[in-house]
Amino acid sequence: MRHTGFRRTFVAIGVCSSLALAASACGSGDGDTASGKTRITVNCEPPKSAKVDRRFFDDDTAAFEKQNPDIDVVAHDAFPCQDPKTFGAKLAGGQMEDVFYTYFTDARHVVDINQAADLTPYLKELKSYDTIQKQLRDIYTVDGKVYGIPRTGYSMGLIYNRKLFQKAGLDPDKPPATWEEVRADAKKIAALGDGTVGYADYSAQNQGGWHFTAELYSQGGDVVGADGKAGVDTPEGHAVLQNLHDMRWTDDSMGSKQLLIINDVQQMMGSGKLGMYLSAPDNIPILVKEKGGDYKDLALAPMPGGKGTLIGGDGYMFNKRDTPAQIRAGLKWLDHMFLTPGKGFLGDYARAKKNDAPVGLPEPRLFTGAADAKDQQVKKANANVPVKNYQAFLDGNQQLQMKIEPPDAQQIYSVLDSVVSAVLTKKDADIDQLLKEASAKIDSIPRS
C-alpha cells in the first residue's frame, strides 16, 4: 500500500492525473510521430520536487532514446505513481498511458476489465524477463497470459530504535520475535517516560486496516480465505486486537494520542520518541532525511509472530490500444530503465551513492540466478547505510510466508480501520462484536 521506488513525501499531481477525465487520452494513439518514430507515453516519472530522482529518470530516458533513435518516449510525472482517486476513472475512460504503472494488487482488476494488452507474444524481446522472480511474474500472469512486468517489491517488518532499546536495558541486537516480546519490550521503553512511546500503530485513512492485515498475516491468519469469505473473526484476528488493546490500555505503552497515520508515526520515530512500529524498509531514508533520525539508531527486524509477512510491489502494464511497435518499444524501455542488474533508474547504485541516496536497504530481491548475484554484488560494493542493522530482517524473512495484499484491499482496509481505531480509542471496546461486524461487512464487498 505504501511503497515506491522513488516516493518520499512529495505532493504532486501528474499530468495525466489532472487531465484524467479530459477528452484527450494519455495514450499516444497510433504510436507514430510525423518523423516516423515509434512514440510511447509512460508514467511514474518523478515529480520536479524530487530533483535527484527526476534527474536520474530523465537522464536514463534520454540515454535510451539516444541508443534507440527510432523510439520517442514521452514521460508523464506523477506522485503517487498510481493515484487511487483517479486510477479507476482513467482505466474506465481509456485514458491510461501506453505503458502505465500499477500496484500488484490492481493487476488482476486491470486484466478483468479488459484494459491491458497481452504481452505474451512479445516476451522473447524482453531480455530480462526470465531473470525476474517467478512469484512476482505470476502476479501479472492470468490464465497463462502475461499482462505486465514487475518492477519492485517490498515486505513488511518491524523498525525499532536501537538507542531506546539500550536506554531501556534491552539488547538492540535481539529485537522481539513474538508479539508477546513486542508487548514486553514496548512496556519497558514506555517506562522511560518523557513522552516516550513503546509501540505505535496506524488507525486512520485505511492505514489501520492495512496494518491489521499485516499483523494478521504475521499470526498465520488471512483477511479473506481461499473460499472468498472473511477470515478476520478468528482466533488470529482476536489475538491481533487483544494485543493492541492490552498494550494501549493495560500497559499504557502506545501513548494517549491515537488515530495516527504514517506521517505521525514517522515523526515520532525520527524524533527519537518511539521504540517500534511496522513498516517497509523504504521508511528508513524518510526517517533520516525528513524526520531527523540517524541511520545508526534505526534497525529493522522481521515481522513478529513468525508465520508470515505482507508483501507488495509494483510494475508496468500496457494499454490495450498499443500497437505491436509500441509494445516492443515499451518492453525495451523497461529493460533499460529497471531490469538491468546494477544499472538504470533503480539499479545504478554507484550513481545513487555519489548523490547521497541510500544504498544497502534490505529490499526483496527482484532477480534470480546470475542476475541476482550481479545486482547484489554492485549493491554491496556501494552500500552507504549500516547494513548490519538489517541483517535480522533479511535472515528472518527467509522463514516467513510471503503474502500479497488481499483483493479489494482498500475497501477491506476501510472496514478494518474502524475496528482498530475502536480498540485504540475505547477501553471497553467489544472485540468479539467488532470482528463479527467487520466479517459481515467484508463478505458484503463485491469481489472484483
Coordinates of C-alpha atoms in Angstrom, one line a residue:
M1 CA 0.0 0.0 0.0
R2 CA 2.7 2.5 0.8
H3 CA 5.9 1.8 -1.1
T4 CA 7.7 3.0 -4.2
G5 CA 11.0 3.1 -5.9
F6 CA 11.3 6.8 -5.5
R7 CA 8.5 8.1 -3.3
R8 CA 9.3 10.4 -0.5
T9 CA 6.6 12.8 0.8
F10 CA 6.1 14.9 -2.2
V11 CA 2.6 16.0 -3.1
A12 CA 2.2 16.4 -6.8
I13 CA -0.4 15.7 -9.4
G14 CA 0.7 14.0 -12.6
V15 CA -0.1 15.5 -15.9
C16 CA -2.4 12.7 -16.7
S17 CA -3.9 12.7 -13.2
S18 CA -5.0 16.2 -13.6
L19 CA -6.4 15.5 -17.0
A20 CA -7.8 12.2 -16.1
L21 CA -11.2 12.8 -17.4
A22 CA -10.3 15.2 -20.1
A23 CA -11.3 14.5 -23.7
S24 CA -7.8 13.6 -24.9
A25 CA -6.2 10.3 -24.0
C26 CA -2.8 10.0 -22.2
G27 CA -2.0 7.1 -24.6
S28 CA -0.4 8.2 -27.8
G29 CA -3.0 6.7 -30.1
D30 CA -1.4 5.4 -33.3
G31 CA 2.1 5.3 -31.7
D32 CA 3.8 7.0 -34.6
T33 CA 5.0 10.6 -34.9
A34 CA 5.3 12.5 -38.1
S35 CA 9.0 11.7 -38.1
G36 CA 8.3 8.0 -38.4
K37 CA 9.5 7.2 -34.8
T38 CA 7.5 4.9 -32.5
R39 CA 6.1 7.1 -29.8
I40 CA 5.2 5.8 -26.3
T41 CA 3.8 7.6 -23.3
V42 CA 4.9 6.4 -19.9
N43 CA 4.0 7.5 -16.4
C44 CA 5.6 7.4 -12.9
E45 CA 8.2 10.0 -13.9
P46 CA 9.3 11.5 -10.5
P47 CA 7.8 15.0 -9.9
K48 CA 10.1 18.0 -10.3
S49 CA 10.1 18.4 -6.5
A50 CA 12.0 15.1 -6.3
K51 CA 15.0 16.7 -8.0
V52 CA 17.5 13.8 -7.8
D53 CA 15.1 11.1 -8.8
R54 CA 13.7 13.3 -11.6
R55 CA 17.2 13.9 -13.0
F56 CA 18.1 10.2 -12.8
F57 CA 14.8 9.2 -14.6
D58 CA 15.2 11.8 -17.3
D59 CA 18.9 11.1 -17.9
D60 CA 18.2 7.4 -18.3
T61 CA 15.3 8.0 -20.6
A62 CA 17.4 10.4 -22.7
A63 CA 20.2 7.7 -22.9
F64 CA 17.6 5.2 -24.0
E65 CA 16.4 7.4 -26.8
K66 CA 20.0 8.0 -27.9
Q67 CA 20.5 4.3 -28.1
N68 CA 17.2 3.8 -29.9
P69 CA 16.8 6.8 -32.2
D70 CA 13.6 5.2 -33.7
I71 CA 11.8 5.5 -30.3
D72 CA 10.3 8.6 -28.8
V73 CA 9.5 8.4 -25.1
V74 CA 7.0 10.9 -23.6
A75 CA 7.1 10.7 -19.8
H76 CA 4.3 12.0 -17.5
D77 CA 5.2 12.9 -14.0
A78 CA 3.1 11.8 -11.1
F79 CA 3.1 11.4 -7.3
P80 CA 1.8 9.0 -6.3
C81 CA 2.6 7.0 -9.4
Q82 CA -0.9 5.5 -9.1
D83 CA -3.5 7.7 -7.5
P84 CA -6.3 5.6 -6.1
K85 CA -8.7 8.6 -6.6
T86 CA -8.3 8.7 -10.3
F87 CA -6.9 5.3 -11.3
G88 CA -10.3 3.6 -11.9
A89 CA -11.7 6.5 -13.8
K90 CA -8.7 6.7 -16.1
L91 CA -8.9 3.0 -16.8
A92 CA -12.6 3.1 -17.5
G93 CA -12.2 6.2 -19.7
G94 CA -9.3 4.6 -21.7
Q95 CA -7.0 7.4 -20.5
M96 CA -4.0 5.4 -19.5
E97 CA -0.6 5.9 -20.9
D98 CA 0.8 3.4 -23.4
V99 CA 3.0 2.0 -20.6
F100 CA 1.4 2.5 -17.2
Y101 CA 2.3 1.9 -13.5
T102 CA 0.2 -0.4 -11.3
Y103 CA 0.4 -1.8 -7.8
F104 CA 0.5 -5.6 -7.6
T105 CA -3.0 -5.6 -6.1
D106 CA -4.6 -3.9 -9.1
A107 CA -3.0 -6.1 -11.9
R108 CA -5.8 -8.7 -11.9
H109 CA -8.5 -6.0 -12.0
V110 CA -7.0 -4.3 -15.0
V111 CA -7.0 -7.6 -16.8
D112 CA -10.5 -8.4 -15.8
I113 CA -11.9 -5.2 -17.2
N114 CA -10.0 -5.8 -20.5
Q115 CA -7.8 -2.7 -20.3
A116 CA -4.4 -4.4 -20.6
A117 CA -2.5 -5.6 -23.7
D118 CA -1.4 -9.2 -23.8
L119 CA 2.4 -9.2 -23.8
T120 CA 2.8 -12.9 -24.2
P121 CA 3.7 -12.9 -27.9
Y122 CA 6.5 -10.2 -27.3
L123 CA 8.2 -11.6 -24.2
K124 CA 11.1 -13.1 -26.1
E125 CA 12.1 -9.5 -26.8
L126 CA 12.3 -8.6 -23.1
K127 CA 15.8 -9.9 -22.3
S128 CA 15.4 -9.8 -18.6
Y129 CA 12.0 -11.5 -18.2
D130 CA 13.3 -14.9 -17.2
T131 CA 15.6 -13.4 -14.6
I132 CA 12.8 -12.0 -12.6
Q133 CA 11.5 -13.9 -9.5
K134 CA 8.7 -16.3 -10.7
Q135 CA 6.3 -15.4 -7.8
L136 CA 6.5 -11.8 -9.0
R137 CA 6.0 -12.6 -12.6
D138 CA 3.0 -14.7 -11.7
I139 CA 1.2 -11.7 -10.3
Y140 CA 0.9 -10.3 -13.8
T141 CA 0.1 -13.7 -15.4
V142 CA -3.6 -14.6 -15.9
D143 CA -4.8 -17.8 -17.5
G144 CA -1.3 -18.4 -18.9
K145 CA -1.0 -14.9 -20.5
V146 CA 1.3 -12.2 -19.3
Y147 CA -0.1 -8.7 -18.9
G148 CA 2.6 -6.8 -17.0
I149 CA 6.2 -6.7 -15.9
P150 CA 7.2 -6.4 -12.2
R151 CA 9.5 -3.6 -11.2
T152 CA 10.0 -3.5 -7.4
G153 CA 8.7 -5.3 -4.3
Y154 CA 8.7 -4.8 -0.6
S155 CA 7.8 -6.8 2.6
M156 CA 6.8 -5.5 6.0
G157 CA 9.0 -5.7 9.1
L158 CA 9.5 -4.1 12.5
I159 CA 11.5 -0.8 12.6
Y160 CA 13.0 -0.2 16.0
N161 CA 15.2 2.4 17.7
R162 CA 18.4 0.8 18.9
K163 CA 19.2 3.8 21.1
L164 CA 15.9 3.5 23.1
F165 CA 16.4 -0.3 23.4
Q166 CA 19.7 0.3 25.1
K167 CA 18.3 3.0 27.4
A168 CA 15.5 0.6 28.4
G169 CA 18.0 -2.1 29.2
L170 CA 17.1 -4.2 26.1
D171 CA 19.6 -5.8 23.7
P172 CA 19.4 -3.9 20.4
D173 CA 20.9 -6.9 18.6
K174 CA 18.0 -9.1 19.8
P175 CA 14.8 -7.5 18.6
P176 CA 11.5 -9.0 19.6
A177 CA 10.5 -12.1 17.6
T178 CA 7.0 -12.7 19.0
W179 CA 4.1 -10.3 19.8
E180 CA 4.5 -11.2 23.5
E181 CA 8.1 -9.9 23.3
V182 CA 6.9 -6.8 21.4
R183 CA 4.5 -6.1 24.2
A184 CA 7.1 -6.7 26.9
D185 CA 9.7 -4.5 25.2
A186 CA 7.2 -1.7 24.5
K187 CA 6.3 -1.6 28.2
K188 CA 10.0 -1.1 29.2
I189 CA 10.6 1.5 26.5
A190 CA 7.4 3.5 27.5
A191 CA 8.6 3.4 31.1
L192 CA 11.5 5.7 30.1
G193 CA 8.9 8.5 30.4
D194 CA 9.3 12.0 28.9
G195 CA 6.6 11.2 26.3
T196 CA 8.4 8.1 25.0
V197 CA 6.0 5.6 23.3
G198 CA 6.9 1.9 23.2
Y199 CA 4.9 0.8 20.1
A200 CA 2.7 2.8 17.7
D201 CA 0.2 1.8 15.1
Y202 CA -1.9 3.5 12.5
S203 CA -5.7 3.6 12.8
A204 CA -7.0 6.1 10.2
Q205 CA -7.2 6.7 6.5
N206 CA -7.4 2.9 5.8
Q207 CA -3.8 2.6 7.2
G208 CA -5.1 0.9 10.3
G209 CA -6.8 -1.8 8.2
W210 CA -3.6 -2.2 6.2
H211 CA -1.6 -2.8 9.4
F212 CA -4.3 -5.1 10.9
T213 CA -3.8 -7.2 7.7
A214 CA -0.1 -7.3 8.2
E215 CA -0.4 -8.3 11.9
L216 CA -3.0 -10.9 11.0
Y217 CA -0.6 -12.4 8.4
S218 CA 2.1 -12.5 11.0
Q219 CA -0.1 -14.6 13.2
G220 CA -0.9 -17.1 10.4
G221 CA -4.3 -15.7 9.6
D222 CA -5.9 -14.4 6.4
V223 CA -8.2 -11.4 5.8
V224 CA -10.0 -13.3 3.1
G225 CA -9.8 -17.1 3.0
A226 CA -9.4 -19.4 0.0
D227 CA -13.2 -19.7 -0.1
G228 CA -13.6 -15.9 -0.6
K229 CA -15.1 -15.5 2.9
A230 CA -13.8 -13.1 5.5
G231 CA -11.1 -14.5 7.8
V232 CA -10.9 -11.8 10.5
D233 CA -13.3 -13.2 13.1
T234 CA -10.9 -16.0 14.0
P235 CA -8.5 -16.7 16.9
E236 CA -5.8 -14.9 15.0
G237 CA -7.9 -11.9 14.4
H238 CA -8.8 -11.8 18.1
A239 CA -5.2 -12.1 19.1
V240 CA -4.2 -9.1 17.0
L241 CA -6.8 -6.9 18.6
Q242 CA -6.4 -8.2 22.1
N243 CA -2.6 -7.5 21.9
L244 CA -3.2 -3.9 20.7
H245 CA -5.9 -3.4 23.4
D246 CA -3.6 -4.7 26.2
M247 CA -0.6 -2.5 25.1
R248 CA -2.9 0.6 24.8
W249 CA -5.0 0.2 28.0
T250 CA -3.3 -2.3 30.3
D251 CA 0.4 -1.4 29.7
D252 CA -0.1 2.2 28.5
S253 CA 2.8 1.6 26.1
M254 CA 1.2 3.1 23.0
G255 CA 0.7 6.7 24.2
S256 CA -2.5 8.6 24.5
K257 CA -2.7 10.1 21.0
Q258 CA -4.4 7.7 18.6
L259 CA -6.0 7.8 15.1
L260 CA -2.4 8.1 13.9
I261 CA -1.4 7.9 10.2
I262 CA 2.0 7.2 8.7
N263 CA 3.4 10.7 8.9
D264 CA 2.6 10.9 12.6
V265 CA 4.4 7.7 13.4
Q266 CA 7.4 8.6 11.2
Q267 CA 7.7 11.9 13.1
M268 CA 7.7 10.1 16.4
M269 CA 10.3 7.6 15.3
G270 CA 12.5 10.3 13.7
S271 CA 12.4 12.4 16.8
G272 CA 13.6 9.5 19.0
K273 CA 10.3 9.3 20.9
L274 CA 9.1 5.9 19.6
G275 CA 10.5 2.4 20.2
M276 CA 8.9 0.3 17.4
Y277 CA 6.4 0.3 14.5
L278 CA 5.6 -1.8 11.5
S279 CA 6.8 -0.6 8.1
A280 CA 8.6 -1.5 4.9
P281 CA 12.4 -0.8 4.6
D282 CA 11.8 2.3 2.4
N283 CA 10.6 4.2 5.6
I284 CA 14.2 4.3 6.8
P285 CA 15.6 7.0 4.5
I286 CA 12.5 9.1 5.1
L287 CA 13.1 8.9 8.9
V288 CA 16.6 10.1 8.3
K289 CA 16.3 12.7 5.6
E290 CA 13.0 14.2 6.6
K291 CA 12.2 13.4 10.2
G292 CA 15.5 13.9 11.9
G293 CA 16.5 10.3 12.5
D294 CA 20.0 8.7 12.3
Y295 CA 20.8 5.6 10.3
K296 CA 22.9 4.2 13.1
D297 CA 20.0 4.3 15.5
L298 CA 17.4 2.7 13.2
A299 CA 17.2 -1.1 12.7
L300 CA 14.8 -3.5 11.0
A301 CA 13.6 -6.8 12.3
P302 CA 11.3 -9.4 10.6
M303 CA 7.6 -9.4 11.4
P304 CA 7.0 -10.7 14.9
G305 CA 4.9 -13.8 15.1
G306 CA 7.0 -15.9 12.8
K307 CA 4.2 -17.0 10.4
G308 CA 4.0 -14.6 7.5
T309 CA 4.6 -11.1 6.2
L310 CA 2.7 -8.8 3.9
I311 CA 4.3 -8.1 0.6
G312 CA 3.5 -5.7 -2.1
G313 CA 5.1 -4.0 -5.1
D314 CA 4.6 -2.5 -8.5
G315 CA 5.1 -3.0 -12.2
Y316 CA 4.1 -1.7 -15.6
M317 CA 1.2 -2.8 -17.8
F318 CA 0.5 -1.8 -21.4
N319 CA -2.6 -0.1 -22.8
K320 CA -4.8 -2.5 -24.8
R321 CA -4.8 0.0 -27.7
D322 CA -1.0 -0.1 -28.1
T323 CA 0.3 -1.1 -31.4
P324 CA 2.8 -4.0 -31.7
A325 CA 5.6 -1.5 -32.3
Q326 CA 4.6 0.4 -29.1
I327 CA 4.7 -2.8 -27.0
R328 CA 8.1 -3.7 -28.3
A329 CA 9.4 -0.2 -27.6
G330 CA 7.9 -0.2 -24.1
L331 CA 9.5 -3.5 -23.2
K332 CA 12.8 -2.3 -24.5
W333 CA 12.4 0.8 -22.3
L334 CA 11.6 -1.2 -19.2
D335 CA 14.7 -3.4 -19.7
H336 CA 16.8 -0.2 -19.9
M337 CA 15.2 1.6 -17.0
F338 CA 14.5 -1.0 -14.4
L339 CA 15.5 -4.5 -15.3
T340 CA 19.3 -4.5 -15.9
P341 CA 21.1 -5.5 -12.7
G342 CA 23.3 -2.8 -11.3
K343 CA 22.2 -0.2 -13.8
G344 CA 19.2 2.0 -14.6
F345 CA 16.9 4.2 -12.6
L346 CA 16.7 1.9 -9.5
G347 CA 19.8 -0.2 -10.0
D348 CA 22.6 2.3 -10.6
Y349 CA 23.9 2.0 -7.0
A350 CA 27.2 3.8 -7.8
R351 CA 25.3 6.9 -9.1
A352 CA 22.9 6.7 -6.1
K353 CA 25.8 6.7 -3.6
K354 CA 27.5 9.5 -5.4
N355 CA 24.4 11.6 -5.0
D356 CA 24.0 10.7 -1.3
A357 CA 20.9 8.4 -1.9
P358 CA 20.7 5.4 0.5
V359 CA 22.2 2.2 -0.9
G360 CA 22.0 -1.1 1.0
L361 CA 18.5 -1.1 2.3
P362 CA 17.0 -4.6 2.5
E363 CA 14.6 -4.6 -0.4
P364 CA 13.3 -8.0 -1.5
R365 CA 15.2 -9.4 -4.5
L366 CA 13.7 -8.8 -7.9
F367 CA 16.1 -11.1 -9.8
T368 CA 17.3 -14.7 -9.6
G369 CA 20.4 -16.6 -10.5
A370 CA 23.3 -14.7 -12.1
A371 CA 21.3 -11.5 -12.5
D372 CA 20.6 -11.5 -8.7
A373 CA 24.3 -12.2 -7.9
K374 CA 25.3 -9.3 -10.1
D375 CA 22.8 -6.9 -8.6
Q376 CA 23.7 -7.9 -5.0
Q377 CA 27.5 -7.5 -5.8
V378 CA 27.1 -4.0 -7.1
K379 CA 24.8 -3.1 -4.3
K380 CA 27.1 -4.4 -1.6
A381 CA 30.1 -2.6 -3.2
N382 CA 28.3 0.8 -2.9
A383 CA 26.4 0.4 0.4
N384 CA 26.4 3.6 2.4
V385 CA 24.0 2.6 5.2
P386 CA 24.7 0.3 8.2
V387 CA 23.6 -2.9 6.6
K388 CA 24.3 -4.9 9.8
N389 CA 21.2 -3.2 11.3
Y390 CA 19.0 -5.0 8.8
Q391 CA 20.6 -8.5 9.0
A392 CA 17.9 -9.8 11.4
F393 CA 15.2 -8.7 8.9
L394 CA 17.0 -10.5 6.0
D395 CA 17.6 -13.7 8.0
G396 CA 14.1 -13.8 9.5
N397 CA 12.3 -13.1 6.2
Q398 CA 13.7 -16.4 4.9
Q399 CA 11.4 -18.2 7.4
L400 CA 8.2 -16.3 6.7
Q401 CA 5.4 -16.9 4.2
M402 CA 5.2 -14.0 1.8
K403 CA 1.6 -13.0 1.4
I404 CA 0.3 -10.3 -1.0
E405 CA -2.4 -7.8 0.0
P406 CA -5.9 -9.1 -0.4
P407 CA -8.2 -8.4 -3.4
D408 CA -10.3 -5.3 -3.0
A409 CA -7.7 -4.2 -0.4
Q410 CA -8.8 -0.6 0.0
Q411 CA -12.4 -1.5 0.7
I412 CA -11.4 -4.1 3.2
Y413 CA -8.9 -1.8 4.9
S414 CA -11.6 0.8 5.3
V415 CA -13.7 -1.8 7.2
L416 CA -10.8 -2.8 9.4
D417 CA -9.7 0.7 10.1
S418 CA -12.8 1.3 12.2
V419 CA -12.1 -1.9 14.1
V420 CA -8.5 -0.9 15.0
S421 CA -9.5 2.7 15.8
A422 CA -12.2 1.5 18.2
V423 CA -9.8 -0.8 20.1
L424 CA -7.3 2.0 20.5
T425 CA -9.8 4.8 21.5
K426 CA -12.3 2.9 23.6
K427 CA -11.2 1.0 26.6
D428 CA -14.4 -1.1 26.7
A429 CA -14.4 -1.9 23.0
D430 CA -16.1 -5.3 22.4
I431 CA -13.6 -7.2 20.3
D432 CA -16.0 -10.1 19.6
Q433 CA -18.7 -7.8 18.3
L434 CA -16.3 -5.6 16.3
L435 CA -14.9 -8.7 14.5
K436 CA -18.3 -10.2 13.9
E437 CA -19.5 -6.9 12.3
A438 CA -16.3 -6.5 10.3
S439 CA -16.6 -10.0 8.9
A440 CA -20.1 -9.4 7.7
K441 CA -19.1 -6.1 6.0
I442 CA -16.1 -7.8 4.3
D443 CA -18.4 -10.5 3.0
S444 CA -20.7 -7.9 1.5
I445 CA -18.0 -6.3 -0.6
P446 CA -18.5 -7.3 -4.3
R447 CA -15.4 -9.2 -5.4
S448 CA -13.6 -7.7 -8.4

